[in-house]
Amino acid sequence: VIDLTGFFNNPSKYLLKHQLGIHLETQDNVISDQEAFAIDSLIAYQIQTGILEQCVKQENVSDYQEILYKGGKIPLGAAGEKQYRSLEKETIMLLDQIKTLGNLSNKSEIAYTISIEGIILKGTLGIVDHKIIHYYPSKLKPVHYLRLWIEQAIYLKQTGNTIEVFVVAKAPSST
């Protein structure tokens, strides 16, 4: 499902990687010589995703915060602490909404292999209390809806039954 939505999200990149074997190089390993004074939206998304994953795995969030400080993702001092606490509070509110849908520690997986006109889809679906639950610390994008629809269709094809699908995300800001 991730490959399929990846294709729809960025067809050129997908074709280069999967059909031609060309991998675009990124400069992730280049250490920045600029110090952050504010957390930008991409880093905020990554931080909130990490906090959610730590909470779902029932791991210590303060350890994650320390890693972020040491990695230069959060500005040092009171300003960085305030920004992090704000993101953490927002993320905990999302987590509370997620918990109303089911116990995430009761997650099971259904493996699938589906062939449609010569195209083989293979993977697993995560099921929580007989539901598909996704959560994003961002506003929903069309690719998120596409993923939910595909997963629901795969579940129907695999089991012959329907399943409820839920998504929790940031509410769109009113302007």
JSON list of N, CA, C and O in Angstrom, two decimals, residues 39 61 63 67 69 90 98 102 105 108 113 119 136 149 173:
[
{"chain": "A", "resi": 39, "resn": "ILE", "atom": "N", "xyz": [11.39, 25.85, 15.56]},
{"chain": "A", "resi": 39, "resn": "ILE", "atom": "CA", "xyz": [11.12, 24.55, 14.95]},
{"chain": "A", "resi": 39, "resn": "ILE", "atom": "C", "xyz": [10.24, 24.79, 13.73]},
{"chain": "A", "resi": 39, "resn": "ILE", "atom": "O", "xyz": [9.13, 25.31, 13.85]},
{"chain": "A", "resi": 61, "resn": "VAL", "atom": "N", "xyz": [8.94, 9.23, 26.65]},
{"chain": "A", "resi": 61, "resn": "VAL", "atom": "CA", "xyz": [9.00, 10.36, 25.73]},
{"chain": "A", "resi": 61, "resn": "VAL", "atom": "C", "xyz": [10.16, 11.29, 26.08]},
{"chain": "A", "resi": 61, "resn": "VAL", "atom": "O", "xyz": [10.74, 11.93, 25.20]},
{"chain": "A", "resi": 63, "resn": "ASP", "atom": "N", "xyz": [13.16, 10.48, 26.89]},
{"chain": "A", "resi": 63, "resn": "ASP", "atom": "CA", "xyz": [14.35, 9.99, 26.19]},
{"chain": "A", "resi": 63, "resn": "ASP", "atom": "C", "xyz": [14.38, 10.51, 24.76]},
{"chain": "A", "resi": 63, "resn": "ASP", "atom": "O", "xyz": [15.41, 10.89, 24.23]},
{"chain": "A", "resi": 67, "resn": "ILE", "atom": "N", "xyz": [17.12, 13.01, 22.71]},
{"chain": "A", "resi": 67, "resn": "ILE", "atom": "CA", "xyz": [17.70, 12.69, 21.40]},
{"chain": "A", "resi": 67, "resn": "ILE", "atom": "C", "xyz": [17.51, 13.88, 20.45]},
{"chain": "A", "resi": 67, "resn": "ILE", "atom": "O", "xyz": [18.42, 14.23, 19.70]},
{"chain": "A", "resi": 69, "resn": "TYR", "atom": "N", "xyz": [17.19, 17.07, 21.26]},
{"chain": "A", "resi": 69, "resn": "TYR", "atom": "CA", "xyz": [18.10, 18.15, 21.66]},
{"chain": "A", "resi": 69, "resn": "TYR", "atom": "C", "xyz": [19.51, 17.88, 21.16]},
{"chain": "A", "resi": 69, "resn": "TYR", "atom": "O", "xyz": [20.15, 18.75, 20.57]},
{"chain": "A", "resi": 90, "resn": "GLU", "atom": "N", "xyz": [0.01, 19.31, 22.05]},
{"chain": "A", "resi": 90, "resn": "GLU", "atom": "CA", "xyz": [-0.83, 19.11, 20.87]},
{"chain": "A", "resi": 90, "resn": "GLU", "atom": "C", "xyz": [-0.89, 17.63, 20.49]},
{"chain": "A", "resi": 90, "resn": "GLU", "atom": "O", "xyz": [-1.95, 17.10, 20.14]},
{"chain": "A", "resi": 98, "resn": "ILE", "atom": "N", "xyz": [-7.11, 9.27, 19.63]},
{"chain": "A", "resi": 98, "resn": "ILE", "atom": "CA", "xyz": [-6.80, 7.95, 19.09]},
{"chain": "A", "resi": 98, "resn": "ILE", "atom": "C", "xyz": [-7.23, 6.87, 20.07]},
{"chain": "A", "resi": 98, "resn": "ILE", "atom": "O", "xyz": [-7.82, 5.85, 19.70]},
{"chain": "A", "resi": 102, "resn": "GLY", "atom": "N", "xyz": [-9.69, 2.74, 20.18]},
{"chain": "A", "resi": 102, "resn": "GLY", "atom": "CA", "xyz": [-9.27, 1.37, 20.48]},
{"chain": "A", "resi": 102, "resn": "GLY", "atom": "C", "xyz": [-7.96, 1.35, 21.22]},
{"chain": "A", "resi": 102, "resn": "GLY", "atom": "O", "xyz": [-7.26, 2.36, 21.33]},
{"chain": "A", "resi": 105, "resn": "SER", "atom": "N", "xyz": [-2.33, -1.16, 21.70]},
{"chain": "A", "resi": 105, "resn": "SER", "atom": "CA", "xyz": [-1.46, -2.30, 22.01]},
{"chain": "A", "resi": 105, "resn": "SER", "atom": "C", "xyz": [-2.11, -3.63, 21.59]},
{"chain": "A", "resi": 105, "resn": "SER", "atom": "O", "xyz": [-1.46, -4.66, 21.59]},
{"chain": "A", "resi": 108, "resn": "SER", "atom": "N", "xyz": [-3.17, -6.15, 15.63]},
{"chain": "A", "resi": 108, "resn": "SER", "atom": "CA", "xyz": [-2.82, -7.39, 14.96]},
{"chain": "A", "resi": 108, "resn": "SER", "atom": "C", "xyz": [-2.59, -7.06, 13.49]},
{"chain": "A", "resi": 108, "resn": "SER", "atom": "O", "xyz": [-2.96, -5.98, 13.02]},
{"chain": "A", "resi": 113, "resn": "THR", "atom": "N", "xyz": [-1.68, -10.91, -0.11]},
{"chain": "A", "resi": 113, "resn": "THR", "atom": "CA", "xyz": [-1.05, -10.94, -1.42]},
{"chain": "A", "resi": 113, "resn": "THR", "atom": "C", "xyz": [-2.20, -10.96, -2.42]},
{"chain": "A", "resi": 113, "resn": "THR", "atom": "O", "xyz": [-2.99, -11.90, -2.43]},
{"chain": "A", "resi": 119, "resn": "ILE", "atom": "N", "xyz": [-0.58, -7.27, -11.64]},
{"chain": "A", "resi": 119, "resn": "ILE", "atom": "CA", "xyz": [0.08, -6.44, -10.62]},
{"chain": "A", "resi": 119, "resn": "ILE", "atom": "C", "xyz": [-0.14, -7.11, -9.28]},
{"chain": "A", "resi": 119, "resn": "ILE", "atom": "O", "xyz": [-1.26, -7.44, -8.90]},
{"chain": "A", "resi": 136, "resn": "TYR", "atom": "N", "xyz": [-2.27, 11.03, 12.00]},
{"chain": "A", "resi": 136, "resn": "TYR", "atom": "CA", "xyz": [-1.28, 11.91, 11.38]},
{"chain": "A", "resi": 136, "resn": "TYR", "atom": "C", "xyz": [-1.23, 13.22, 12.18]},
{"chain": "A", "resi": 136, "resn": "TYR", "atom": "O", "xyz": [-2.27, 13.83, 12.42]},
{"chain": "A", "resi": 149, "resn": "TRP", "atom": "N", "xyz": [-8.71, 4.25, 1.63]},
{"chain": "A", "resi": 149, "resn": "TRP", "atom": "CA", "xyz": [-9.61, 3.59, 0.69]},
{"chain": "A", "resi": 149, "resn": "TRP", "atom": "C", "xyz": [-9.00, 2.28, 0.18]},
{"chain": "A", "resi": 149, "resn": "TRP", "atom": "O", "xyz": [-9.66, 1.25, 0.12]},
{"chain": "A", "resi": 173, "resn": "SER", "atom": "N", "xyz": [-6.76, 24.56, 10.06]},
{"chain": "A", "resi": 173, "resn": "SER", "atom": "CA", "xyz": [-6.82, 25.87, 10.72]},
{"chain": "A", "resi": 173, "resn": "SER", "atom": "C", "xyz": [-7.79, 26.77, 9.98]},
{"chain": "A", "resi": 173, "resn": "SER", "atom": "O", "xyz": [-7.88, 26.76, 8.76]}
]
